[in-house]
XYZ file of C-alpha atoms in Angstrom:
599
model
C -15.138 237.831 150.198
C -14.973 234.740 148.770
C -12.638 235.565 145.824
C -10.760 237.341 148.422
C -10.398 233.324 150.634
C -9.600 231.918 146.999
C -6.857 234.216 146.020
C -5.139 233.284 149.496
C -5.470 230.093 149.121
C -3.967 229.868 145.600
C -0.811 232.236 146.888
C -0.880 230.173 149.764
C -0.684 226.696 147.677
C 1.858 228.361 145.102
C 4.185 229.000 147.735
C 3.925 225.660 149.178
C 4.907 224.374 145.514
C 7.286 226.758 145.714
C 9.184 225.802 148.556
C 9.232 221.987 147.771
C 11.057 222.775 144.503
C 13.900 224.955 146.223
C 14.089 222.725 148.906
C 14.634 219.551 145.974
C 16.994 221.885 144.226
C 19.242 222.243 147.778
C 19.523 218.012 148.400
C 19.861 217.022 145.307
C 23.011 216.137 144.139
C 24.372 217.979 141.161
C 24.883 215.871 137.999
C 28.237 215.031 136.289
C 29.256 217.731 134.120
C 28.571 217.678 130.797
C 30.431 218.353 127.737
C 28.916 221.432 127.461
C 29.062 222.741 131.046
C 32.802 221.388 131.040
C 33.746 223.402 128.377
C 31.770 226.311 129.972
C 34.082 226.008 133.317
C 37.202 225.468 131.499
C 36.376 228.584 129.411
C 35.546 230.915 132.219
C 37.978 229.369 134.289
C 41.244 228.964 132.369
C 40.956 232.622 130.058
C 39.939 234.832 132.591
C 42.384 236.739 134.574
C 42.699 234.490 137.523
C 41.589 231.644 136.357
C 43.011 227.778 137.164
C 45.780 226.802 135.778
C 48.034 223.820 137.139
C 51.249 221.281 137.231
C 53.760 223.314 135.517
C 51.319 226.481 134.865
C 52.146 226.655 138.200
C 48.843 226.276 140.057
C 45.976 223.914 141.406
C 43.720 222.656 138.998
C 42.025 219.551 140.681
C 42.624 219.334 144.513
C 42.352 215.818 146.052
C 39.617 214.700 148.586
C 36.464 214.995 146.133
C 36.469 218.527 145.274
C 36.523 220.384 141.854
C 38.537 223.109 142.668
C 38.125 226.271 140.531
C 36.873 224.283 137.913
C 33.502 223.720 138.163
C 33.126 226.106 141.962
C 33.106 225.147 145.697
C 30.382 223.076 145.202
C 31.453 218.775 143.974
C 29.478 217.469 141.742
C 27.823 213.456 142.895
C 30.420 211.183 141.305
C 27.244 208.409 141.306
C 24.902 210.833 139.244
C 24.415 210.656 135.985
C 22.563 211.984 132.806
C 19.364 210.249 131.604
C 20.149 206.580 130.313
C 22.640 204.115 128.409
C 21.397 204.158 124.664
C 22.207 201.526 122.336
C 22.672 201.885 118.730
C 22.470 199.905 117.473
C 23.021 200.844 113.515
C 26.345 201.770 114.772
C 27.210 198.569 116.914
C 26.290 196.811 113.653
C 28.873 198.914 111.293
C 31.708 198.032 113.987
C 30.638 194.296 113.784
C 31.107 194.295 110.050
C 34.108 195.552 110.398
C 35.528 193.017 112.990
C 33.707 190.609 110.222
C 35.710 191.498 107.414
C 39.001 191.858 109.733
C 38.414 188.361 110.806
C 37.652 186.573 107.422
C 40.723 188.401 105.819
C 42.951 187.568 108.952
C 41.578 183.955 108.483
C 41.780 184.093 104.896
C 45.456 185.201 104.078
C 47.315 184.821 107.796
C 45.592 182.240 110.127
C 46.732 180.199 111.850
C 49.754 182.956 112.076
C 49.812 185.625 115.033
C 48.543 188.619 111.883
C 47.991 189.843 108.891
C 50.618 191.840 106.602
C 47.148 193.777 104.961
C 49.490 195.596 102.447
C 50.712 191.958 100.540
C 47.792 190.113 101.960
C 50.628 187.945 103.681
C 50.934 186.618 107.507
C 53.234 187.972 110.070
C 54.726 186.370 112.908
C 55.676 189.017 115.390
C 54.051 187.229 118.741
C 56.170 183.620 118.623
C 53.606 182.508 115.702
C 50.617 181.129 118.379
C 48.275 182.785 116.321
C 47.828 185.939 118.209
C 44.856 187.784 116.436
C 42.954 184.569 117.158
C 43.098 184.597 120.700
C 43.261 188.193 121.150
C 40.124 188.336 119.372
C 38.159 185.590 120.814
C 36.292 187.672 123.585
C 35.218 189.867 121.512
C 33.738 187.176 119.355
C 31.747 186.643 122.427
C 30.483 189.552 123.026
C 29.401 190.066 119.674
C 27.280 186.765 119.769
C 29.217 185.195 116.663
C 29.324 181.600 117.225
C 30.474 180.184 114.340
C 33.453 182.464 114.542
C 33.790 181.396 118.387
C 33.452 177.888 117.259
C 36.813 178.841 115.328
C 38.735 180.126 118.267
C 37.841 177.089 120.390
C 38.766 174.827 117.929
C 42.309 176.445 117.897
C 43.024 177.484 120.952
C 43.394 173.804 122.229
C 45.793 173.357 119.345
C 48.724 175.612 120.414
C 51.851 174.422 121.255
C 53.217 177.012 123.566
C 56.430 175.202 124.334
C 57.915 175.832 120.726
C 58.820 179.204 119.210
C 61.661 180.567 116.538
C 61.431 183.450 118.525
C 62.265 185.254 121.606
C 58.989 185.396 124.423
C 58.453 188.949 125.464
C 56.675 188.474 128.656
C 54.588 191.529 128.853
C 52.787 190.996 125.712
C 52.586 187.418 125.632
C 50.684 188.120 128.778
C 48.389 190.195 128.452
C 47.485 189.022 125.060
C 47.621 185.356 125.383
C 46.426 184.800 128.976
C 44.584 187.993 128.857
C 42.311 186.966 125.982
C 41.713 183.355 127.270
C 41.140 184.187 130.682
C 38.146 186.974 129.096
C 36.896 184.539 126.988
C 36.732 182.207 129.243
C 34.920 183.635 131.811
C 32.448 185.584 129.774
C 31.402 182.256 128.362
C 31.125 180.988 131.737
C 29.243 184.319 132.591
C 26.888 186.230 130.778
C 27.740 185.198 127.615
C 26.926 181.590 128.500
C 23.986 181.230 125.802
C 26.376 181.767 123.218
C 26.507 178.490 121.234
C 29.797 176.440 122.336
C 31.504 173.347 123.215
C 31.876 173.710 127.149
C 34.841 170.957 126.675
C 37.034 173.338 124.804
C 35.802 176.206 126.996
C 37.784 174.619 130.092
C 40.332 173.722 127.492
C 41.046 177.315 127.196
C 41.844 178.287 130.720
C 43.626 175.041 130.854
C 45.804 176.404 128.219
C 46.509 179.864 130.011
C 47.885 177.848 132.873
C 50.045 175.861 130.673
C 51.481 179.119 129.176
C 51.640 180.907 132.804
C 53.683 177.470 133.697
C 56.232 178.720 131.127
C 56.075 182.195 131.782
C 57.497 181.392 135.356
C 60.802 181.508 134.162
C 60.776 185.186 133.780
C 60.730 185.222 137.578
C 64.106 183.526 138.330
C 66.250 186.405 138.951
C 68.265 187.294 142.317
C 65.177 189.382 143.166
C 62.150 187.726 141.919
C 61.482 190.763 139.233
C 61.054 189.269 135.818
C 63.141 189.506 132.993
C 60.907 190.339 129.972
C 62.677 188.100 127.482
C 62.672 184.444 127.393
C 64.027 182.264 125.116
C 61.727 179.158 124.335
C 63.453 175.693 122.999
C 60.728 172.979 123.634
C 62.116 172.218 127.348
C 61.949 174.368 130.330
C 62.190 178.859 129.510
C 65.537 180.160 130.185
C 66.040 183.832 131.230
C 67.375 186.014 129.004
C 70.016 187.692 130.736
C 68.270 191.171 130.991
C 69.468 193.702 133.936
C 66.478 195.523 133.839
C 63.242 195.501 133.319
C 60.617 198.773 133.019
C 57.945 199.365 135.638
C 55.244 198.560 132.757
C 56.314 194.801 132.372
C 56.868 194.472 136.532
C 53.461 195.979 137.453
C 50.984 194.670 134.528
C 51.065 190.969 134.935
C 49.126 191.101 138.552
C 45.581 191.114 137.414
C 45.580 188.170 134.798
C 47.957 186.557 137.407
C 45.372 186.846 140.354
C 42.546 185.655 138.517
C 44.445 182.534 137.377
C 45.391 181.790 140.858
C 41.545 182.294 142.015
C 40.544 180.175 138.837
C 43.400 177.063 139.982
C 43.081 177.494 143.486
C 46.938 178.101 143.108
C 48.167 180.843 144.793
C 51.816 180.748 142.979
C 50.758 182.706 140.394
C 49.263 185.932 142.467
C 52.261 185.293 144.557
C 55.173 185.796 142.266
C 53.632 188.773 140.793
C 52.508 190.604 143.691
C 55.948 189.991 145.325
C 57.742 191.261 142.609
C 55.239 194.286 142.553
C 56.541 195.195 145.998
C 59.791 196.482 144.542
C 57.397 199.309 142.991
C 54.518 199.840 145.710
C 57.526 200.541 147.704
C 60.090 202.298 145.622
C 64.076 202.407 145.917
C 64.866 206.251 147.296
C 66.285 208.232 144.557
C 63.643 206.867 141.997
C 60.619 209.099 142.749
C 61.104 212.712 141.159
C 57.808 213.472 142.442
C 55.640 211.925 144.939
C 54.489 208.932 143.164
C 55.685 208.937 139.878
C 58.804 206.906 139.505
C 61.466 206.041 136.855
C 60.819 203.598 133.978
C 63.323 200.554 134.529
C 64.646 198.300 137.676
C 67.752 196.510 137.891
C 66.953 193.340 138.048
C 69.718 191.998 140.762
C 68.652 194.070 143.245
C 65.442 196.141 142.605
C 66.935 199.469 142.463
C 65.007 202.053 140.029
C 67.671 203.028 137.804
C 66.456 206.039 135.859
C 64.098 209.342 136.943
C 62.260 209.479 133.362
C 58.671 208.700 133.115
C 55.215 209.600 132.880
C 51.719 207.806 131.838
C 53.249 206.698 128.558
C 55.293 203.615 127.121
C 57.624 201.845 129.641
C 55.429 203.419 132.511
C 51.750 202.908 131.506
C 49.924 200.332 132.317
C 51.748 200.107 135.829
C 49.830 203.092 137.523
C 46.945 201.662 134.648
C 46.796 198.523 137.151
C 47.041 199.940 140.513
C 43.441 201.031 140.806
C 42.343 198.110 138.674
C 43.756 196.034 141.173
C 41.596 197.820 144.051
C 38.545 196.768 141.800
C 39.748 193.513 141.186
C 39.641 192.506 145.257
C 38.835 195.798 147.197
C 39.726 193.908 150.639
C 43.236 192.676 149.222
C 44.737 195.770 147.690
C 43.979 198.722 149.411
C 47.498 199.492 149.213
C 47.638 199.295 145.760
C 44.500 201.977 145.464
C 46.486 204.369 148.016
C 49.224 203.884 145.268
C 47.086 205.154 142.558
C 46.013 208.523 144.328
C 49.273 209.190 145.350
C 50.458 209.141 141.774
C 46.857 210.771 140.162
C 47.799 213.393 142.807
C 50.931 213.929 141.789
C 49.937 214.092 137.865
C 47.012 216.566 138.558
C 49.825 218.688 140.662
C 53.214 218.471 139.200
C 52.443 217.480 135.262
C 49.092 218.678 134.133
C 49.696 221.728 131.477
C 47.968 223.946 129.431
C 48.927 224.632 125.678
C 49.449 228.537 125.733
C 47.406 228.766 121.906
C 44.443 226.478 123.916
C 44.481 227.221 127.730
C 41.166 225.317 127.886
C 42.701 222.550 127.267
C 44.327 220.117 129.605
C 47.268 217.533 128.851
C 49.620 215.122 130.869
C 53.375 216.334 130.096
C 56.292 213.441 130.638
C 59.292 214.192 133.023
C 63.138 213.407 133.204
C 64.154 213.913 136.282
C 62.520 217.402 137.708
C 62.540 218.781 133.850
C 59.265 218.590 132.341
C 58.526 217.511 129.033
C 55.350 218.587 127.292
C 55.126 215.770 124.736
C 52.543 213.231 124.681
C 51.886 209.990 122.814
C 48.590 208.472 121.397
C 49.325 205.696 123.760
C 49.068 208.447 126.654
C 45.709 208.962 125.635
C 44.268 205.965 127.797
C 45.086 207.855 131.102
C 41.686 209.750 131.226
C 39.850 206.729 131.457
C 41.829 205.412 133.830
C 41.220 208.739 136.083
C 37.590 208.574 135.172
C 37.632 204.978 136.379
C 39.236 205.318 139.477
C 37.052 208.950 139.968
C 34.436 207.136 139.881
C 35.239 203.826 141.906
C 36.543 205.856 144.298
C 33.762 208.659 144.737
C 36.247 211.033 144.115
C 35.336 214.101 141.618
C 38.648 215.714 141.160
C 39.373 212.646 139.277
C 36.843 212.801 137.072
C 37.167 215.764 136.041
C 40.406 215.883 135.244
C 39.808 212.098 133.376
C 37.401 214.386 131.145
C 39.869 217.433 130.524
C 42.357 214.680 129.321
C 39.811 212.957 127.310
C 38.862 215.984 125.585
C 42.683 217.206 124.816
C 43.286 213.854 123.449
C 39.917 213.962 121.059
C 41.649 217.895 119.637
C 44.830 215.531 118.464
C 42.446 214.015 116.378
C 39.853 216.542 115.737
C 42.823 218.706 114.281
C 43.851 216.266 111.856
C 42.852 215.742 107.995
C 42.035 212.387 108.715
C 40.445 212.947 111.849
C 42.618 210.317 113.687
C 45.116 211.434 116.128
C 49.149 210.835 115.316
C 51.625 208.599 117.377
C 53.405 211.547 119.000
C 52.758 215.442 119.457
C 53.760 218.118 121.388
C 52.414 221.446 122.767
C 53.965 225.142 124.181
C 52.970 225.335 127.648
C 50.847 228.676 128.435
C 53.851 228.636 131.747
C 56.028 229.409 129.073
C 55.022 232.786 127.791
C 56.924 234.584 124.601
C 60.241 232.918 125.740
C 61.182 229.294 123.733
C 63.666 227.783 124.864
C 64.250 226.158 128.744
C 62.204 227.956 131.466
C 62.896 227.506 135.219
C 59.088 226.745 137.512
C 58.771 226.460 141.125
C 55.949 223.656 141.241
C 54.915 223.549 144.498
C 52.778 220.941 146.319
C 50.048 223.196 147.066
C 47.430 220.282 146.940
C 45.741 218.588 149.952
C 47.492 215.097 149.676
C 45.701 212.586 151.128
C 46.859 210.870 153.833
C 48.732 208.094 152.561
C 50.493 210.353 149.827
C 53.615 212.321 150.374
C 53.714 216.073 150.544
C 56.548 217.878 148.841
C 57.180 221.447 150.157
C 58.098 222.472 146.521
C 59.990 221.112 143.361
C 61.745 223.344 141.605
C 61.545 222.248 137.801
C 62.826 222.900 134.404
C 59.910 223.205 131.510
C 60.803 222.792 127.949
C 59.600 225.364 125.637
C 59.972 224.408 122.284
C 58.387 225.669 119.700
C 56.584 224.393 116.674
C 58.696 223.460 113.845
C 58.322 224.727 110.053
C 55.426 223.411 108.056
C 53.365 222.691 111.194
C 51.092 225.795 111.307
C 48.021 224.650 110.291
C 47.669 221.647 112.874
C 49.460 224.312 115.421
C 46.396 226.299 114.836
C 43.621 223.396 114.883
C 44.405 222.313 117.756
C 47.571 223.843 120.260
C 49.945 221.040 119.014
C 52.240 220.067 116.562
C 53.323 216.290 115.305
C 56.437 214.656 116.322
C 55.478 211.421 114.869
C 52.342 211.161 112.787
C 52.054 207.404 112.454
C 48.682 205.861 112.901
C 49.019 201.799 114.338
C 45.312 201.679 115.389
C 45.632 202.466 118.107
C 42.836 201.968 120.800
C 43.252 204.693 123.769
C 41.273 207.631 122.279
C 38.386 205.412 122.056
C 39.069 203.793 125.219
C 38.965 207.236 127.564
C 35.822 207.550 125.567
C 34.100 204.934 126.584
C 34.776 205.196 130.017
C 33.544 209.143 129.470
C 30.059 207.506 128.398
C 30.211 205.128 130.191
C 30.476 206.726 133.759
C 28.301 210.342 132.394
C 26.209 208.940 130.016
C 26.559 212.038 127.615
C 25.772 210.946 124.363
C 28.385 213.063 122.813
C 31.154 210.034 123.559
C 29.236 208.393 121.398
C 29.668 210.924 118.964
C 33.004 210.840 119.090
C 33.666 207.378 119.653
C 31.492 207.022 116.037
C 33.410 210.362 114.276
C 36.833 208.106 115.088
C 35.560 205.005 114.142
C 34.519 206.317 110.748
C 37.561 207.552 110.468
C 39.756 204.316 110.681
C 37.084 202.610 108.687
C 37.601 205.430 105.885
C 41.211 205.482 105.910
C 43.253 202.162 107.019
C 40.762 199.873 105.547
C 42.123 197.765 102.208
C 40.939 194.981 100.680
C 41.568 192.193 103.490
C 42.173 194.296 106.801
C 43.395 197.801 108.313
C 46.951 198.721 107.684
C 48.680 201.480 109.508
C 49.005 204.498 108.555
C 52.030 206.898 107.607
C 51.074 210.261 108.364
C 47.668 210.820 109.752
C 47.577 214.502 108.267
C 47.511 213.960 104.807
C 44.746 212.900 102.825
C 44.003 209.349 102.876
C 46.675 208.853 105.540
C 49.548 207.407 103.332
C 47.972 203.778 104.138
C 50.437 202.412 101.823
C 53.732 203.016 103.922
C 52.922 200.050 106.387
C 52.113 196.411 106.342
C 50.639 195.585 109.952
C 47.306 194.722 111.318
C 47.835 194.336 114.752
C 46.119 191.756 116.985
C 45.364 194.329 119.571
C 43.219 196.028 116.614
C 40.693 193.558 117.673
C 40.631 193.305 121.226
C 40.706 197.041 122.037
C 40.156 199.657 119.112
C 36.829 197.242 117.725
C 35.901 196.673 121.288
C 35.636 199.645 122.685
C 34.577 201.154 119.303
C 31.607 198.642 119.953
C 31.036 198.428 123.496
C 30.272 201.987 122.843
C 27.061 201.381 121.105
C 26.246 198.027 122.303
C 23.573 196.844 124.621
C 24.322 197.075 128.606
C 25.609 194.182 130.943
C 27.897 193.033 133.416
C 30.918 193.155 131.611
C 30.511 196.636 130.766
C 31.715 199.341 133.013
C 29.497 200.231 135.704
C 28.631 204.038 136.696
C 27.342 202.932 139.861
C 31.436 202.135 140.570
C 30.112 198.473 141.290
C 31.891 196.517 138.290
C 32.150 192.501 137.768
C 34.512 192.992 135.237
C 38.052 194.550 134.776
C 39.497 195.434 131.772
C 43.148 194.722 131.470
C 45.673 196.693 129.288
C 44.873 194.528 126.138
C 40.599 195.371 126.177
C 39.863 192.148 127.944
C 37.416 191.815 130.534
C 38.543 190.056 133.445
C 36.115 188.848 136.413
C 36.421 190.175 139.560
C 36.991 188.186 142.730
């Protein structure tokens, strides 16, 4: 009788225990896929009679509104969960220091004060009006490495420069978001949590004094009939003159609003926030005829009267870092640019819908093609490559799954353009044969129709009816073909950051250690192959052995804000000015790598 009571009472106990776990297993939220079950999804999902496929495969791959779609089942995974813990290595954050070590001494060495160095002839280069670009492109990264006697260095320059004179013509977009991009980031991370880094808090404010001064120049650039800057100006010691452009692409209009805001919350000056957010209205609100799919507009305005004057684009060069800053901008002031966020979806919509393809020799994969009107083009360029951080950044901001996953999908294609490589690095251009296409090469004719749930702010098409390029790999290409569903159209490597960037914001928003992995696999990879005896040189074909490092003769300044930072960021401790998974984030990073403080 009384083993009889016991047994009961241990059933009755184990079913208890029972019904806690199920009932744990029902609320809690499900994690952010993994590599692994990623993979798993797109397997099943994308081989399998059918499966997903989307944009011009001609189905839905990542409906708006939170949801996963086919891809990982009915039920969304928690945008705000994560896997275990941020985990510093620090063995690794050390190896990317010494290399930003031995960049620096060479650049200072051989180039300095000169805007780079030529690492081929040891020799400096000039290309960015000689203010000594790699300097202050490199200063907050200085910072956040804790290296004060090489931040002593920058502060001691930066006071120095006389942006008034150049022998060359100002291109606006760069000088921006290199110049006042790095100053501003330095600036406030000394000011912020970097402010126990050893410095002279006179030159500190001598800095952002300095990225007003240039700002005061840049100006100019706005006085055209319509307020939209002309990216040229031509520098003689007085006052900028325009250059006399007609046009100017959506890239240069749209990427000067961040560094622009923060200088007018720094000054207490609103001009600066003013004249770039009013020219920005000529793209938040696009000319009709400029849009060949909700969202997505043409690369260049006409400067005299605002009208977009071309239907070519994508999330590459001329277009970028336009939809790059839309969301940033949300992050940057929530309360202020709503508008700009709505922006953003519209045009991730849009993407996921109308451009997202799958290689036919890799339907698990998932790339962004570019368009020209309504025919698609399934080319991409390294520079592309930054667009799945972006979505995982605004996924994740936003609460909105869809976009993460397809942020990850894009992060992983990009990683097989360098996985498939002899060097392991990725080349400047490639191109793929879209599983729409079938056995036919050639031009085939899609229906893509809007089929997604727009949100409300976006704008429904009731179907586009779309040319697709089919092309097929040229001679001599079969091996890469066969590594990894692309072929080269350009296989330059000009160290480039954007692979490593979409990686970090893949760690840093899932936590999956396997970023890590391949933010350290790349790394080792640059450090193997474009290092020489002062610096990294570009490289001439990244699928040969040693990646013909000899056919260039440029270290670029955004080497060292972006491609080190990220590389370290990566591996380095957590803080405020890293990316937040909790989609709470002090800091912004504009197109250049630099942090920028919110408002």
């Amino acid at each position: 009788m009384i083993m009889q009571k016991h047994r009961r009472r241990t059933i009755l106990i184990c079913l208890i225990i029972l019904f806690f776990i199920l009932g744990a297993a029902i609320i809690t939220p499900v994690v952010i896929l993994t590599r692994r079950h990623f993979e798993d999804r797109l397997r099943n999902d994308g081989r399998e009679g059918g499966g997903v496929s989307g944009g011009i495969n001609g189905g839905n791959i990542f409906p708006p509104g939170g949801q996963s779609g086919g891809i990982i089942g009915p039920q969304a995974a928690s945008p705000g969960a994560v896997h275990g813990s941020y985990v510093p290595n620090q063995a690794r954050a050390n190896a990317v220091r010494e290399a930003f070590q031995f960049a620096w001494q060479g650049y200072r060495t051989h180039a300095f004060p000169h805007d780079e160095l030529r690492p081929g002839t040891n020799t400096p280069g000039d290309s960015r009006n000689g203010w000594g670009a790699t300097a202050v492109d490199a200063f907050d990264l200085a910072v956040i490495m804790r290296l004060p006697d090489v931040v002593a260095d920058m502060l001691n320059f930066i006071p120095t420069i006389d942006f008034t004179r150049t022998p060359t013509q100002v291109n606006v977009f760069e000088t921006n978001i290199r110049y006042i991009g790095g100053m501003l980031a330095g600036y406030d991370l000394l000011k912020g949590p970097f402010s126990t880094v050893p410095h002279d808090a006179i030159k500190r404010e001598q800095v952002l004094k300095q990225a007003v001064r240039l700002a005061d120049l840049l100006c100019s650039a706005f006085n055209t009939p319509t307020g939209l800057p002309d990216n040229i100006l031509n520098f003689n010691g007085g006052r900028p003159t325009i250059n006399g452009s007609t046009t100017a692409s959506i890239a240069t209009i749209g990427s000067l609003v961040l560094e622009w805001a923060r200088l007018s919350h720094l000054t207490n000056d609103p001009k600066y926030a003013r004249l770039t957010q009013t020219a920005q209205q000529f793209l938040l609100k696009p000319s009709p005829g400029g849009e060949p799919f909700p969202g997505l507009i043409g690369q260049y305005l006409r400067l005299a009267d605002g009208a977009i004057v071309d239907t070519k684009g994508g999330w590459g060069p001329e277009s970028d870092s336009f939809y790059e800053y839309l969301i940033k901008m949300f992050i940057y002031k929530p309360s202020d640019f709503g508008n700009y966020r709505d922006r953003w979806t519209t045009a991730a919509d849009s993407s996921m819908q109308y451009l997202a393809s799958r290689p036919a020799t890799r339907p698990q994969s998932i790339l962004m093609a570019h368009f020209d009107g309504n025919h698609v083009l399934p080319i991409g360029y390294h520079l592309d490559c930054f667009a799945g951080g972006n979505f995982l950044l605004g996924g994740n901001v936003l609460k909105q799954q869809n976009y993460i996953d397809f942020g990850l999908a894009l992060t992983h294609s990009c990683r097989d353009s360098y996985a498939g490589t002899v060097t392991g690095i990725g080349p400047e251009a490639f191109a793929w044969y879209p599983q729409t296409c079938g056995s036919q090469p050639g031009i085939s004719t899609v229906q893509l129709k809007a089929n997604l749930t727009f949100t409300p702010h976006s704008k429904a098409a009731a179907g586009i009816q779309a040319t697709v390029d089919c092309s097929q790999p040229p001679p001599g290409q079969d091996d890469y073909f066969q590594r990894s569903g692309l072929w080269i159209k350009a296989g330059s490597y000009n160290l480039r950051p954007e692979v490593l960037e979409s990686y970090y914001y893949a760690y840093r928003i899932t936590k999956d250690p396997i970023y890590q992995d391949w933010a350290w696999e790349a790394f080792q990879a640059i450090n193997t192959n474009a290092r020489l005896a002062a610096g990294f040189n570009v490289l001439g074909n990244v699928d040969v052995h040693g990646g013909a490092n000899d056919q260039g003769n440029n270290q670029e300044s955004f080497f060292f804000a972006e491609t080190l930072k990220y590389a370290y960021l990566i591996f380095a401790e957590d803080g405020p000015h890293q990316v937040n998974y909790q989609g709470q984030n002090a800091f912004v990073f504009n197109t250049e790598g630099h942090p920028i403080q919110v408002a």
